[in-house]
Short mmCIF file of C-alpha atoms and ligand atoms in Angstrom, two decimals:
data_model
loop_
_atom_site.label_atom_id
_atom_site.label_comp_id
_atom_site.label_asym_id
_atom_site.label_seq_id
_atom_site.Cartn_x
_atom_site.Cartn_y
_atom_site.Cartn_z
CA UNK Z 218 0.00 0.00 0.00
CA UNK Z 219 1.69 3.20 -0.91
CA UNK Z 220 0.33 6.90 0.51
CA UNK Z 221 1.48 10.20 -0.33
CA UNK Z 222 3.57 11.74 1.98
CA UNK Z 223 3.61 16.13 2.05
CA UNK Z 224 7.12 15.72 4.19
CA UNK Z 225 8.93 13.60 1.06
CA UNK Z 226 6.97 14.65 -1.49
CA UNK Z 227 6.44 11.43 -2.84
CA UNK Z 228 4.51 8.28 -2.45
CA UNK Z 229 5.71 6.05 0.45
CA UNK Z 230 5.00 2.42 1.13
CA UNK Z 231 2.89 2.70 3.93
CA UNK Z 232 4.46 1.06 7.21
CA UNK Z 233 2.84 1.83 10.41
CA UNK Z 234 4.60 1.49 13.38
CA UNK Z 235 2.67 -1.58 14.76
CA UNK Z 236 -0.92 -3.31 14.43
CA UNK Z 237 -2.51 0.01 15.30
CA UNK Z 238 -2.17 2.96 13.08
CA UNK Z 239 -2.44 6.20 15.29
CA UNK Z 240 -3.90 8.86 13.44
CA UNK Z 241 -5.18 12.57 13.87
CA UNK Z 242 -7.11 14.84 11.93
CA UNK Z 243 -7.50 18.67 12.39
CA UNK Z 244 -11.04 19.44 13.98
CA UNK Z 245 -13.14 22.08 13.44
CA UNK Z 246 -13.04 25.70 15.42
CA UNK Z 247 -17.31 25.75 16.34
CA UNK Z 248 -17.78 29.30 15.22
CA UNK Z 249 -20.56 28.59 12.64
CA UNK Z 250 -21.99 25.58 10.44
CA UNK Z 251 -19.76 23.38 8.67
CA UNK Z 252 -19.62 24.08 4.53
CA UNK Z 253 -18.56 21.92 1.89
CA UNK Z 254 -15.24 22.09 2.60
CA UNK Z 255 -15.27 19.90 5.82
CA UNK Z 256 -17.29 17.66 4.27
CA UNK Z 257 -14.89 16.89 1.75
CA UNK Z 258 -11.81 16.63 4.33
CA UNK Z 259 -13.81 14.52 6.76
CA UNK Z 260 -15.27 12.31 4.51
CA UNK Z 261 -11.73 11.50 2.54
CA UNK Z 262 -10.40 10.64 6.09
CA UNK Z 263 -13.50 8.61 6.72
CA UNK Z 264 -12.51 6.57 3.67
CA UNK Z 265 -8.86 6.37 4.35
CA UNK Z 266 -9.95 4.87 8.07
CA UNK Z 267 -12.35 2.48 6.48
CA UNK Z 268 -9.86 0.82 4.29
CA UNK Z 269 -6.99 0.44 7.22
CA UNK Z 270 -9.28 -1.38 8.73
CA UNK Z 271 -10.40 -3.09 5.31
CA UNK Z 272 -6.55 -3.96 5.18
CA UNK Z 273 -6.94 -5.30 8.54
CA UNK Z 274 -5.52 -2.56 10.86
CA UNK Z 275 -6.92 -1.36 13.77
CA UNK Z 276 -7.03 2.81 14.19
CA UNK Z 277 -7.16 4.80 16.92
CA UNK Z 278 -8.27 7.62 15.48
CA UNK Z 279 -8.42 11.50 17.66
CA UNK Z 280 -9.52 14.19 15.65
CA UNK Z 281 -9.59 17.91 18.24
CA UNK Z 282 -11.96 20.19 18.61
CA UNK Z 283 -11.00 24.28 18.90
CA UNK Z 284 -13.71 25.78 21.09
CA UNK Z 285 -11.55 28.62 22.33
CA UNK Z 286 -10.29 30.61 19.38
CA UNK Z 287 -10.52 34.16 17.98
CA UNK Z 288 -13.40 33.42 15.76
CA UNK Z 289 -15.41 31.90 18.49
CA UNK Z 290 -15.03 35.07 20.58
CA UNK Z 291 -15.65 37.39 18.16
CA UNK Z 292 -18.46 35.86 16.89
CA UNK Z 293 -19.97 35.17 19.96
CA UNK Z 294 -19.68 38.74 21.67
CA UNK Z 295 -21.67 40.18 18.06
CA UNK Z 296 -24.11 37.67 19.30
CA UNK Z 297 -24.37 38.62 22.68
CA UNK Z 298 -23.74 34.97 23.91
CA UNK Z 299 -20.88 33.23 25.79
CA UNK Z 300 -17.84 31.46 23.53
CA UNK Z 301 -18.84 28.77 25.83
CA UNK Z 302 -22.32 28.94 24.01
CA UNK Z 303 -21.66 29.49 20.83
CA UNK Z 304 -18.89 26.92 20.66
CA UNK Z 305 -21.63 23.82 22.03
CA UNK Z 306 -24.29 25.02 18.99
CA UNK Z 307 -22.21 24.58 16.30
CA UNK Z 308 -20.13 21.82 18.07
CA UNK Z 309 -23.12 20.32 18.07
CA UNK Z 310 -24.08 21.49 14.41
CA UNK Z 311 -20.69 19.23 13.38
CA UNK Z 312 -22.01 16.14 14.99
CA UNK Z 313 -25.26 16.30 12.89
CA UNK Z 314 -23.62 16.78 10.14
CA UNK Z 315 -21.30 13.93 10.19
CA UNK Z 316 -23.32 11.46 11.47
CA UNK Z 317 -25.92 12.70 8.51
CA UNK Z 318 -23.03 12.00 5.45
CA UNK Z 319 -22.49 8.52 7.58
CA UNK Z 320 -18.62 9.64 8.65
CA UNK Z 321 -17.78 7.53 11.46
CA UNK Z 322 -16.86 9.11 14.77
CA UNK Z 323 -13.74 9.56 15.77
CA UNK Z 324 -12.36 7.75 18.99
CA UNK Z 325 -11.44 10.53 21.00
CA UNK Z 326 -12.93 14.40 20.25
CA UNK Z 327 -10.51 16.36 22.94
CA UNK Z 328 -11.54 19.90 23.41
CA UNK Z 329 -8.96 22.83 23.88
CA UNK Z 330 -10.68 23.82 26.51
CA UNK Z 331 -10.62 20.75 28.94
CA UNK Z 332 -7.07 19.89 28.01
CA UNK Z 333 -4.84 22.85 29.50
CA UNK Z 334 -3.41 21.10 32.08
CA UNK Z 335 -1.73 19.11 29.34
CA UNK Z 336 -0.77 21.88 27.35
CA UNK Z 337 0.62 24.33 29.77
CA UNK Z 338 2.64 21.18 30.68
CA UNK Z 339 4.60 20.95 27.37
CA UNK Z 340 4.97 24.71 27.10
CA UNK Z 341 6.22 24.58 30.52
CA UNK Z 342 8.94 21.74 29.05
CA UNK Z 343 9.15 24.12 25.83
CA UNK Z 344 10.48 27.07 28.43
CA UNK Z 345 12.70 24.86 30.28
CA UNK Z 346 14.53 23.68 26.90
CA UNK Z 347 15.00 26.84 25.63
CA UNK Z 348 12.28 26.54 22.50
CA UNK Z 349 10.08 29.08 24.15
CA UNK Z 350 10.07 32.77 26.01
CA UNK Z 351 7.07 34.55 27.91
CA UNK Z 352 6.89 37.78 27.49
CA UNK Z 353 4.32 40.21 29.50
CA UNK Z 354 1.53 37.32 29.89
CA UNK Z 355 2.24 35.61 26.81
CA UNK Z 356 4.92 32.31 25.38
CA UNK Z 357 6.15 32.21 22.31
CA UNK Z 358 8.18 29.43 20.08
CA UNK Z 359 11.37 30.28 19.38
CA UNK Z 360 11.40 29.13 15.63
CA UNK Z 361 15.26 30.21 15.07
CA UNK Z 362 16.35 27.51 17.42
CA UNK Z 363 14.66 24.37 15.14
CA UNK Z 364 16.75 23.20 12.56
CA UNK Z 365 14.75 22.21 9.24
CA UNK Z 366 11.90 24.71 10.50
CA UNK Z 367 9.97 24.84 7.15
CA UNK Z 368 10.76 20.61 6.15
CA UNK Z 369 7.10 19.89 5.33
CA UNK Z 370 5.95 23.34 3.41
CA UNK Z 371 8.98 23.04 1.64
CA UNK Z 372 10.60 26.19 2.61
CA UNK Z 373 13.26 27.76 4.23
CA UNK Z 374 12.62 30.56 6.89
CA UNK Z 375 14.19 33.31 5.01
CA UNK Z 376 11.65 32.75 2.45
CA UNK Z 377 8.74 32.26 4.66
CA UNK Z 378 9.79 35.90 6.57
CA UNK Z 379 9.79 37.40 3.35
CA UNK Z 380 6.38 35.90 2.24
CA UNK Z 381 4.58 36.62 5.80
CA UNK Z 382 5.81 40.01 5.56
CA UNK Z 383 6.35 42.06 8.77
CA UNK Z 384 4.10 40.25 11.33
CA UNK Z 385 6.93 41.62 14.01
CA UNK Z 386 6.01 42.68 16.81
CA UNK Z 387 8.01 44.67 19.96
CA UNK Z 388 7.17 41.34 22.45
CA UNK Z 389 8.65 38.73 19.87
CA UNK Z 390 12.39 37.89 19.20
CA UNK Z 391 12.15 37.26 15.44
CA UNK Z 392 8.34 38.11 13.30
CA UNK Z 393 8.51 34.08 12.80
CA UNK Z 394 7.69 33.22 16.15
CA UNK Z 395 4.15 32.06 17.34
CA UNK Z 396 2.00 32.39 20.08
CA UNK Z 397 2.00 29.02 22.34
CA UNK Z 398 0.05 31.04 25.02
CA UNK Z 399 -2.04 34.16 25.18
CA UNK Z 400 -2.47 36.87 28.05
CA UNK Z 401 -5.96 37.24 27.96
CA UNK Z 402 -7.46 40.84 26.95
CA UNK Z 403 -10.48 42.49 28.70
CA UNK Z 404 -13.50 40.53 28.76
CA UNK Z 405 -11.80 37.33 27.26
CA UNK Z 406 -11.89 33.62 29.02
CA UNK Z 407 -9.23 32.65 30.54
CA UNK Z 408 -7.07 30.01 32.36
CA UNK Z 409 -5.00 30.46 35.29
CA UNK Z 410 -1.33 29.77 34.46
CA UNK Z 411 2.31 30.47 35.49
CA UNK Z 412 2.69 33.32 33.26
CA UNK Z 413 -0.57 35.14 34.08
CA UNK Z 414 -3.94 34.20 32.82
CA UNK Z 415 -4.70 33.87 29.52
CA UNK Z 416 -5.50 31.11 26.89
CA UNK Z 417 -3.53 28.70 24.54
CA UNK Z 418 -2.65 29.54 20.83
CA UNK Z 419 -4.03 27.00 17.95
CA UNK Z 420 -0.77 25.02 17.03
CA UNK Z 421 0.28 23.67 20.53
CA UNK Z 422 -3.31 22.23 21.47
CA UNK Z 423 -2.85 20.16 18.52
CA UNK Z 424 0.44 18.58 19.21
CA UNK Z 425 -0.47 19.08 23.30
CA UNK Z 426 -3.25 16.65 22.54
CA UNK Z 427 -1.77 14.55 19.79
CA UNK Z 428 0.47 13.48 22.35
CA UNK Z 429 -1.40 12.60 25.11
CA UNK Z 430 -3.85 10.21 23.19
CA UNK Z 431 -2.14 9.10 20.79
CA UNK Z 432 1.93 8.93 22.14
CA UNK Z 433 5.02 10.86 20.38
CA UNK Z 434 4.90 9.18 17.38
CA UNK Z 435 1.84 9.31 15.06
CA UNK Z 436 1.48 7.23 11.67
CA UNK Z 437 -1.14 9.40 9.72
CA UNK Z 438 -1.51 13.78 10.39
CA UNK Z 439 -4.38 14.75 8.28
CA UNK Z 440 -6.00 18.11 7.38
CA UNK Z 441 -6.71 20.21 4.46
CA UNK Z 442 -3.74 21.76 2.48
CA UNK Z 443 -4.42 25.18 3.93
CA UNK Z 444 -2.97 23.63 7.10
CA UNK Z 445 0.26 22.49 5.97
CA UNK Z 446 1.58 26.03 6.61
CA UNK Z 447 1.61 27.36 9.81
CA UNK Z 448 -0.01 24.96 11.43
CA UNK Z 449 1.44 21.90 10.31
CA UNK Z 450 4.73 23.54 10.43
CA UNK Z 451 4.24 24.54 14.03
CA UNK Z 452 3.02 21.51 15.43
CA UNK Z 453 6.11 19.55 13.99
CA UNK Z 454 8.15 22.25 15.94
CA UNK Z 455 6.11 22.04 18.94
CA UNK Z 456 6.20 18.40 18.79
CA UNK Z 457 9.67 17.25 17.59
CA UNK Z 458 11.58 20.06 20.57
CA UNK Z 459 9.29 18.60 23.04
CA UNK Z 460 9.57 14.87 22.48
CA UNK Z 461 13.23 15.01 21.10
CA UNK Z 462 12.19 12.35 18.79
CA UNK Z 463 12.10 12.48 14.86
CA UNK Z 464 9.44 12.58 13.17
CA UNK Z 465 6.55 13.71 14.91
CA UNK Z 466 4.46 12.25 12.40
CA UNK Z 467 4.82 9.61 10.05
CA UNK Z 468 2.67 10.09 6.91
CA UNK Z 469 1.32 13.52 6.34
CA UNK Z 470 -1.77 13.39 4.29
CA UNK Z 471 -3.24 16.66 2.83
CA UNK Z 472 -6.84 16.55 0.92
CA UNK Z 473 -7.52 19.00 -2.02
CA UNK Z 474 -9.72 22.02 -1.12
CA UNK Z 475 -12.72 23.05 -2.21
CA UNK Z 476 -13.62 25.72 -4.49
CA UNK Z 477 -16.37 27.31 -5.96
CA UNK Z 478 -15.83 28.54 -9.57
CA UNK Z 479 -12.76 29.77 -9.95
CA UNK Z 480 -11.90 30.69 -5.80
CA UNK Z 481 -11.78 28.39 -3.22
CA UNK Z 482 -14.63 27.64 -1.02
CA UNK Z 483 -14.62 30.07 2.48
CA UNK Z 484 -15.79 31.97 4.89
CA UNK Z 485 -13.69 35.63 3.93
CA UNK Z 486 -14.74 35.03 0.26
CA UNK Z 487 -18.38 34.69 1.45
CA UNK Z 488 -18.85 31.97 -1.00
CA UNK Z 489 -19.77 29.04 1.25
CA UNK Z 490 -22.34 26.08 0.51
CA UNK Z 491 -22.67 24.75 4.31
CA UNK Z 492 -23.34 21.26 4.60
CA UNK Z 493 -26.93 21.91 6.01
CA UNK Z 494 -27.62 23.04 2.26
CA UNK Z 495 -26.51 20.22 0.17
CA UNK Z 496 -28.50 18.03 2.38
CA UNK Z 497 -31.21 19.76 1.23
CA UNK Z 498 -30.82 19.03 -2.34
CA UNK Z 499 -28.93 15.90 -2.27
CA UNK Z 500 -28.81 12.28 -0.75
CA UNK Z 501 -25.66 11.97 1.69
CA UNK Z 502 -24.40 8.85 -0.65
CA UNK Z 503 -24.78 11.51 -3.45
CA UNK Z 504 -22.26 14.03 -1.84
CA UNK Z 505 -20.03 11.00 -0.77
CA UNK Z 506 -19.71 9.89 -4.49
CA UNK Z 507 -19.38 13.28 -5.58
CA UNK Z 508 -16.54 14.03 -3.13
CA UNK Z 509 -14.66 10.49 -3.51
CA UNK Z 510 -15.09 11.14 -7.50
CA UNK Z 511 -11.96 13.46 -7.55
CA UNK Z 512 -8.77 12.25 -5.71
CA UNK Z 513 -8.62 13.62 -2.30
CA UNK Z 514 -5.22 15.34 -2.75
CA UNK Z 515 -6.96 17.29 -5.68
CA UNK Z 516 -9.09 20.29 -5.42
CA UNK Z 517 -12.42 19.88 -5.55
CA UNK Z 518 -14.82 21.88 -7.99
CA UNK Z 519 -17.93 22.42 -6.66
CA UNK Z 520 -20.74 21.72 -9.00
CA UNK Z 521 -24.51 21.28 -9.03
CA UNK Z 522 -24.45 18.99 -12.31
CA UNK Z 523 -21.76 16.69 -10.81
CA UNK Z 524 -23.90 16.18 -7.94
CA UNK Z 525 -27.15 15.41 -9.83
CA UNK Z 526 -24.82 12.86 -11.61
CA UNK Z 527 -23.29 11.38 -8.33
CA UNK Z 528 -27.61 10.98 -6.82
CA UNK Z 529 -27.96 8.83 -10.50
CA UNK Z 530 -25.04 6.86 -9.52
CA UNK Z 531 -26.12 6.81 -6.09
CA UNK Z 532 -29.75 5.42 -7.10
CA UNK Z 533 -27.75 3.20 -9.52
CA UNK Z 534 -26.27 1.33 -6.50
CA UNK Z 535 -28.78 1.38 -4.21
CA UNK Z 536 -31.31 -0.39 -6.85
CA UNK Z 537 -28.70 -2.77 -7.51
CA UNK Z 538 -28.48 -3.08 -3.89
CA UNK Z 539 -32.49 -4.11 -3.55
CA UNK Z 540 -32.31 -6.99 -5.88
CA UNK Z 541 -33.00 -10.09 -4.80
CA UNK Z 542 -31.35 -13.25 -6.30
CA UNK Z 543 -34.05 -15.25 -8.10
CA UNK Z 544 -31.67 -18.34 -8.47
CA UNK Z 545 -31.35 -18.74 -4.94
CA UNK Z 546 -27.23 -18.55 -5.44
CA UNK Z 547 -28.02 -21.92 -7.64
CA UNK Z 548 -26.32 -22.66 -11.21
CA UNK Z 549 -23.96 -20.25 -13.24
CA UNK Z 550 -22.82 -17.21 -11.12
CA UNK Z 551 -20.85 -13.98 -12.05
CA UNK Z 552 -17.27 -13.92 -10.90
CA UNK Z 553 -16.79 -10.15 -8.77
CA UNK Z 554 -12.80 -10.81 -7.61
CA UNK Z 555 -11.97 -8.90 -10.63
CA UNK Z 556 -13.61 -6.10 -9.72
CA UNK Z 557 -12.66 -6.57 -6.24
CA UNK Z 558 -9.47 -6.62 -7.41
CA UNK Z 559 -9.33 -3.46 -9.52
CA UNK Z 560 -11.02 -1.99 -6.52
CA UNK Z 561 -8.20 -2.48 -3.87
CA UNK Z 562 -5.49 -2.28 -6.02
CA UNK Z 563 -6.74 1.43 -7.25
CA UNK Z 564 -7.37 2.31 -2.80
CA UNK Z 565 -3.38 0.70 -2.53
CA UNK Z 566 -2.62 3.50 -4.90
CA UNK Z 567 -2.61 6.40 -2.19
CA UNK Z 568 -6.32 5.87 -1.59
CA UNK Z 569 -7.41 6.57 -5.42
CA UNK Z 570 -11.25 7.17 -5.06
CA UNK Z 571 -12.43 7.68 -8.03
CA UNK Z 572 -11.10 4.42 -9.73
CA UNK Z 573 -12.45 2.45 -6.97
CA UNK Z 574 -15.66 3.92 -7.31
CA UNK Z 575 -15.43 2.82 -11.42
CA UNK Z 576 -15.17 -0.76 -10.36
CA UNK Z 577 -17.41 -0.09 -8.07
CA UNK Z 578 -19.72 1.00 -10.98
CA UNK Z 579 -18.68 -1.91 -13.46
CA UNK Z 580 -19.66 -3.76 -10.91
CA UNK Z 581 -23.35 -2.99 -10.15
CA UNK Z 582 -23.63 -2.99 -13.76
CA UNK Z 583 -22.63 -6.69 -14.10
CA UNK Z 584 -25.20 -7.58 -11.45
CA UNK Z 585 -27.82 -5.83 -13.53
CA UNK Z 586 -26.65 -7.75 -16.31
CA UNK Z 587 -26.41 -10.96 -14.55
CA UNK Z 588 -30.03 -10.36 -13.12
CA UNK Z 589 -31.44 -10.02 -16.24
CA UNK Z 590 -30.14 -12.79 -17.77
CA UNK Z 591 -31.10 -14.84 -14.70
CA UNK Z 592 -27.40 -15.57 -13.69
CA UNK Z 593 -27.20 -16.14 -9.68
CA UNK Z 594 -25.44 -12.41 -8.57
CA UNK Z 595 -25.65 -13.42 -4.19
CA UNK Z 596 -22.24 -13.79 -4.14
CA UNK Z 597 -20.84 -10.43 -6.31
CA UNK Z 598 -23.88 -8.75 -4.51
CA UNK Z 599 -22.06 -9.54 -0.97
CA UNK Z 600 -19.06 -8.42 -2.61
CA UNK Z 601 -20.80 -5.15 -3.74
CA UNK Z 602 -22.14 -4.22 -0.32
CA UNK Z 603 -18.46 -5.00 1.56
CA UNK Z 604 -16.80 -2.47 -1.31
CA UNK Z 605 -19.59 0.00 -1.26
CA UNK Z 606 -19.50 0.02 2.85
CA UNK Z 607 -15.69 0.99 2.34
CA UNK Z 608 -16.72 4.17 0.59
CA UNK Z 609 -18.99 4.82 3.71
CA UNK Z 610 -22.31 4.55 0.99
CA UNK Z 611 -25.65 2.79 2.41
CA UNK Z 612 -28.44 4.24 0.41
CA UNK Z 613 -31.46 2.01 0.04
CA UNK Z 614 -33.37 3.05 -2.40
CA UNK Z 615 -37.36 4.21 -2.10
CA UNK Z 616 -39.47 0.54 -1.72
CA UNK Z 617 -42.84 1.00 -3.49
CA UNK Z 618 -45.33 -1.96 -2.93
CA UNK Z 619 -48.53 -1.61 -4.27
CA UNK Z 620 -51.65 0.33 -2.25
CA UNK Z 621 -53.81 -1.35 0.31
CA UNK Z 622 -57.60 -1.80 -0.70
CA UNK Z 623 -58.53 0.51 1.81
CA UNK Z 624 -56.41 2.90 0.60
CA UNK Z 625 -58.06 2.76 -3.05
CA UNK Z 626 -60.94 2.51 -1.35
CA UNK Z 627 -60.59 6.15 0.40
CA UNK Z 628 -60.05 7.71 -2.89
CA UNK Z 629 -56.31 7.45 -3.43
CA UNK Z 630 -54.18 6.03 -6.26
CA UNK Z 631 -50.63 4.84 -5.65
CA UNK Z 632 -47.79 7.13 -7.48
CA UNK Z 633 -44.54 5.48 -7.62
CA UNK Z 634 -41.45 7.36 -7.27
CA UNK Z 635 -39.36 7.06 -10.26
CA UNK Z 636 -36.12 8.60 -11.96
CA UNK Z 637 -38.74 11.41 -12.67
CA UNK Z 638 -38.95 12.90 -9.57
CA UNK Z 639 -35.19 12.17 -7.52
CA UNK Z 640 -35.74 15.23 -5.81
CA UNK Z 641 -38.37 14.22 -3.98
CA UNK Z 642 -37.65 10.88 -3.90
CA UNK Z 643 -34.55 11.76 -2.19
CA UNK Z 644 -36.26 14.11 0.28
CA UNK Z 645 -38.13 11.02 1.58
CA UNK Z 646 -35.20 9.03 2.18
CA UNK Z 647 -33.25 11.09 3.88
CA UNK Z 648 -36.30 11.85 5.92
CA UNK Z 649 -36.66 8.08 6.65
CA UNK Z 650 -32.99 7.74 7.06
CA UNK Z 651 -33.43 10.57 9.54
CA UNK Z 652 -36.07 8.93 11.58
CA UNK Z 653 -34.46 5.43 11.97
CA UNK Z 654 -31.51 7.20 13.13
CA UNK Z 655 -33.79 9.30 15.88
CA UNK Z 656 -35.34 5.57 16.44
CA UNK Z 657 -32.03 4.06 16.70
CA UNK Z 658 -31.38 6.67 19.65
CA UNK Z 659 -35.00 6.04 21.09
CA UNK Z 660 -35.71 9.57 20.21
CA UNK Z 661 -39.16 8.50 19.74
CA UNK Z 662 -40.79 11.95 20.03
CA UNK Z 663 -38.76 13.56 17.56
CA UNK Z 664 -39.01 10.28 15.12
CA UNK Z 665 -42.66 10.80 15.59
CA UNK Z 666 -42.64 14.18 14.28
CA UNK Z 667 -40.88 13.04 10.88
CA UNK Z 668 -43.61 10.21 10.42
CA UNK Z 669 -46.34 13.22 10.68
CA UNK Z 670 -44.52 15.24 8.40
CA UNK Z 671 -44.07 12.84 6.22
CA UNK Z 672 -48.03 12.01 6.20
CA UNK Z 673 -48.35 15.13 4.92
CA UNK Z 674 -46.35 14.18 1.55
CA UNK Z 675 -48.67 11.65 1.23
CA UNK Z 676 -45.82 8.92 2.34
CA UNK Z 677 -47.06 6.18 5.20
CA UNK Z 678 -44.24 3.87 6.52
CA UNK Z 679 -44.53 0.68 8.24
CA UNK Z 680 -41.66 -0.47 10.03
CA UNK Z 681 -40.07 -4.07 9.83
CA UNK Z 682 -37.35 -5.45 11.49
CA UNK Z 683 -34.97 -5.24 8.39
CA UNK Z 684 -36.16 -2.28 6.65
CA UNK Z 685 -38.60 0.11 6.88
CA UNK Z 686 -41.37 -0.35 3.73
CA UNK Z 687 -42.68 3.06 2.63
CA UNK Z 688 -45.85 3.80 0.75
CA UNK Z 689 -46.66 7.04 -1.06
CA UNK Z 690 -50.39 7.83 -2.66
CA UNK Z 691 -51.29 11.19 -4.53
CA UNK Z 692 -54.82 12.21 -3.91
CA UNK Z 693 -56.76 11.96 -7.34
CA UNK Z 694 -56.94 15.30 -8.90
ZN1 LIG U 859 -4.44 20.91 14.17
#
């Protein structure tokens, strides 16, 4: 299996350091809803966890969350509510989302803001060593005393001066170095510490908690590409002067970002699509495919036509996905190991998505074939759902059985919903999804609610213990 490493710059065969691959992903700073841009990191990640364990790995997997951060206390005092506040809505705003576009949850989700014991501990050992200074309240890194500061973006620190421009200021030594701690200002939360209260900067609560869940070694850093530099950059510093061992991190992986015509996707350009809103308009297997159709180390183009065409494919699968075997696995059967085959070999190649997902395709298409031509397909069909399950998809499609006589009776004929009308097909199943989710959590009030509403669309659903059959009628004009 070979990854892409942003330290070498080159593919690597990938050799963790034992049975369990430790691995952390940059979280989200809960200042407002997630946009398209998370979804496409967290979801590659997703994918890249699923197959370890596909390959037979275990993974411990931490990914942080920033709820004390500039953004959160800006934000928060235009809204008149406490940081504390604002960070639990839209912390809580991720969690919907993610468990809505079926990404797994992480094993740990530290906060910043219950781990400073931790990291006033290594900036403590960062003093000691001589890698960091306070100044009136505050700790900075001393980046002048790391050789090879600048290894994974590539560059050397004269350059990186030059291309920051004069970010100097009278407290620091040298306009390179960062914040590890913050004096607090007016009005600002704070933490008791030995230089003063204040709060911790971004980069050291990521390698602060890197090491204490996952040890001083990691095999897989991920984030978007925007991270690589500072962040990245920091947290090897951070890291690395603390530990004393090389490296911090094994395999840096960096996904693509998104963009939005020609910019990239974000909150300065105003240009954002938040999560909330594709869900609106499009299945979650739909945005999976979409995202997993480019490679996850390219950027990602936005587009409302290659989402339509990722809900076909997702429909495609999901049919295939509801047909039954009339041979009862009896007689001649189709052969899926090539397909299998293409499939793995394209996710050894640095976790190549979108050639995975074209066996994936080829596929579903054979099993049509084989169906129609009465060929037994139970076997690739197991084979379908283990590859598809990799790729985090699990879209059944709408079941339409036929109305009940009373039903006719009352006035109502039975519409089915076809290719004609995805988007309202896919409203319903998302709203079903929805409710067997709220079920699943005995949220039976809330589950209750989505039944109702659904009433009103004319859709009844009666629940099984595999699946849950739905039945939609249009009143006769
Ligand atoms: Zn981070």
């Amino acid at each position: 299996m070979k990854v892409y490493n942003t330290l070498s710059g080159e593919k690597e065969e990938f050799l963790p350091q034992g049975d369990e691959v430790k691995m952390y992903v940059c979280g989200v700073t809960p200042y407002d809803h997630c946009h398209f841009g998370h979804a496409m990191s967290y979801i590659a990640f997703d994918v890249i966890r699923r197959y370890l364990r596909f390959r037979g790995y275990k993974v411990k997997y931490v990914q942080n969350i920033t709820d004390i951060d500039d953004k959160i206390i800006d934000r928060a005092g235009k809204l008149g509510i406490s940081p504390r506040e604002l960070a639990e809505k839209y912390t809580n705003g991720y969690f919907e989302d993610m468990d809505a576009l079926n990404i797994e949850r992480a094993d740990i989700y530290p906060k910043a803001t219950e781990e400073i014991p931790k990291i006033i501990e290594v900036i403590q050992a960062l003093v000691a060593k001589g890698y960091a200074y306070p100044v009136e309240g505050s700790v900075y890194f001393r980046v002048r005393n790391v050789a090879n500061y600048g290894k994974l973006a590539h560059r050397s620190l004269e350059s990186m001066r030059a291309a920051e421009g004069a970010m100097g200021s009278e407290e620091k030594e040298d306009a390179m170095d960062f914040a590890l701690w913050k004096a607090s200002k007016p009005g600002e939360p704070w933490w008791e510490s030995p230089w003063g209260q204040g709060r911790p900067g971004w980069h050291i609560e990521c390698s602060a908690m890197s090491l204490k869940y996952l040890g001083d070694t990691l095999d897989i850093h991920g984030g978007g590409q925007d991270l690589i530099f500072p962040h990245h950059e920091n947290e090897i510093a951070q890291s690395e002067s603390f530990t004393g061992k090389k490296p911090f991190v094994k395999y840096w992986l960096h996904n693509g970002l998104v963009q939005l015509g020609e910019d990239k996707m974000s909150k300065s350009r105003g240009n954002l699509i938040t999560i909330k809103q594709a869900l609106e308009k499009y299945s979650p297997d739909a945005i999976r495919i979409f995202v997993l159709s480019s490679h996850y180390r390219s950027p990602l183009k936005y587009s409302e036509e290659g989402l339509e065409a990722a809900e076909r494919g997702a429909e495609r699968i999901a049919r295939v996905v509801s047909r039954d075997d009339p041979t009862g696995g009896v007689g001649e059967a189709i052969n899926a190991e090539p397909y299998q085959k293409q499939f793995i070999e394209a996710m050894d190649d640095d976790f190549n998505t979108p050639q995975a997902l074209a066996a994936l395709f080829n596929l579903a298409s054979a099993i049509n074939q084989a169906a129609d031509s009465g060929i037994s397909f139970q076997d690739a069909k197991e084979v379908l759902l283990s590859l598809r399950a990799i790729l985090g998809l699990r879209r059944r499609d709408v079941y339409i059985e036929a109305p009940t006589a009373t039903a006719t009776a009352s006035g109502l004929t039975p519409t089915v919903v076809t290719e004609a009308q995805p988007p309202e097909a896919t409203t319903i199943m998302r709203l079903v999804e929805e409710r067997n989710r709220l079920r699943k959590a005995k949220k039976w009030q809330e589950a209750d609610k989505i039944r109702a509403k659904l009433a009103k669309m004319g859709v009844t659903l009666e629940d099984t213990p595999e699946s849950t059959i739905i039945r939609r009628w249009k009143r006769k004009r």
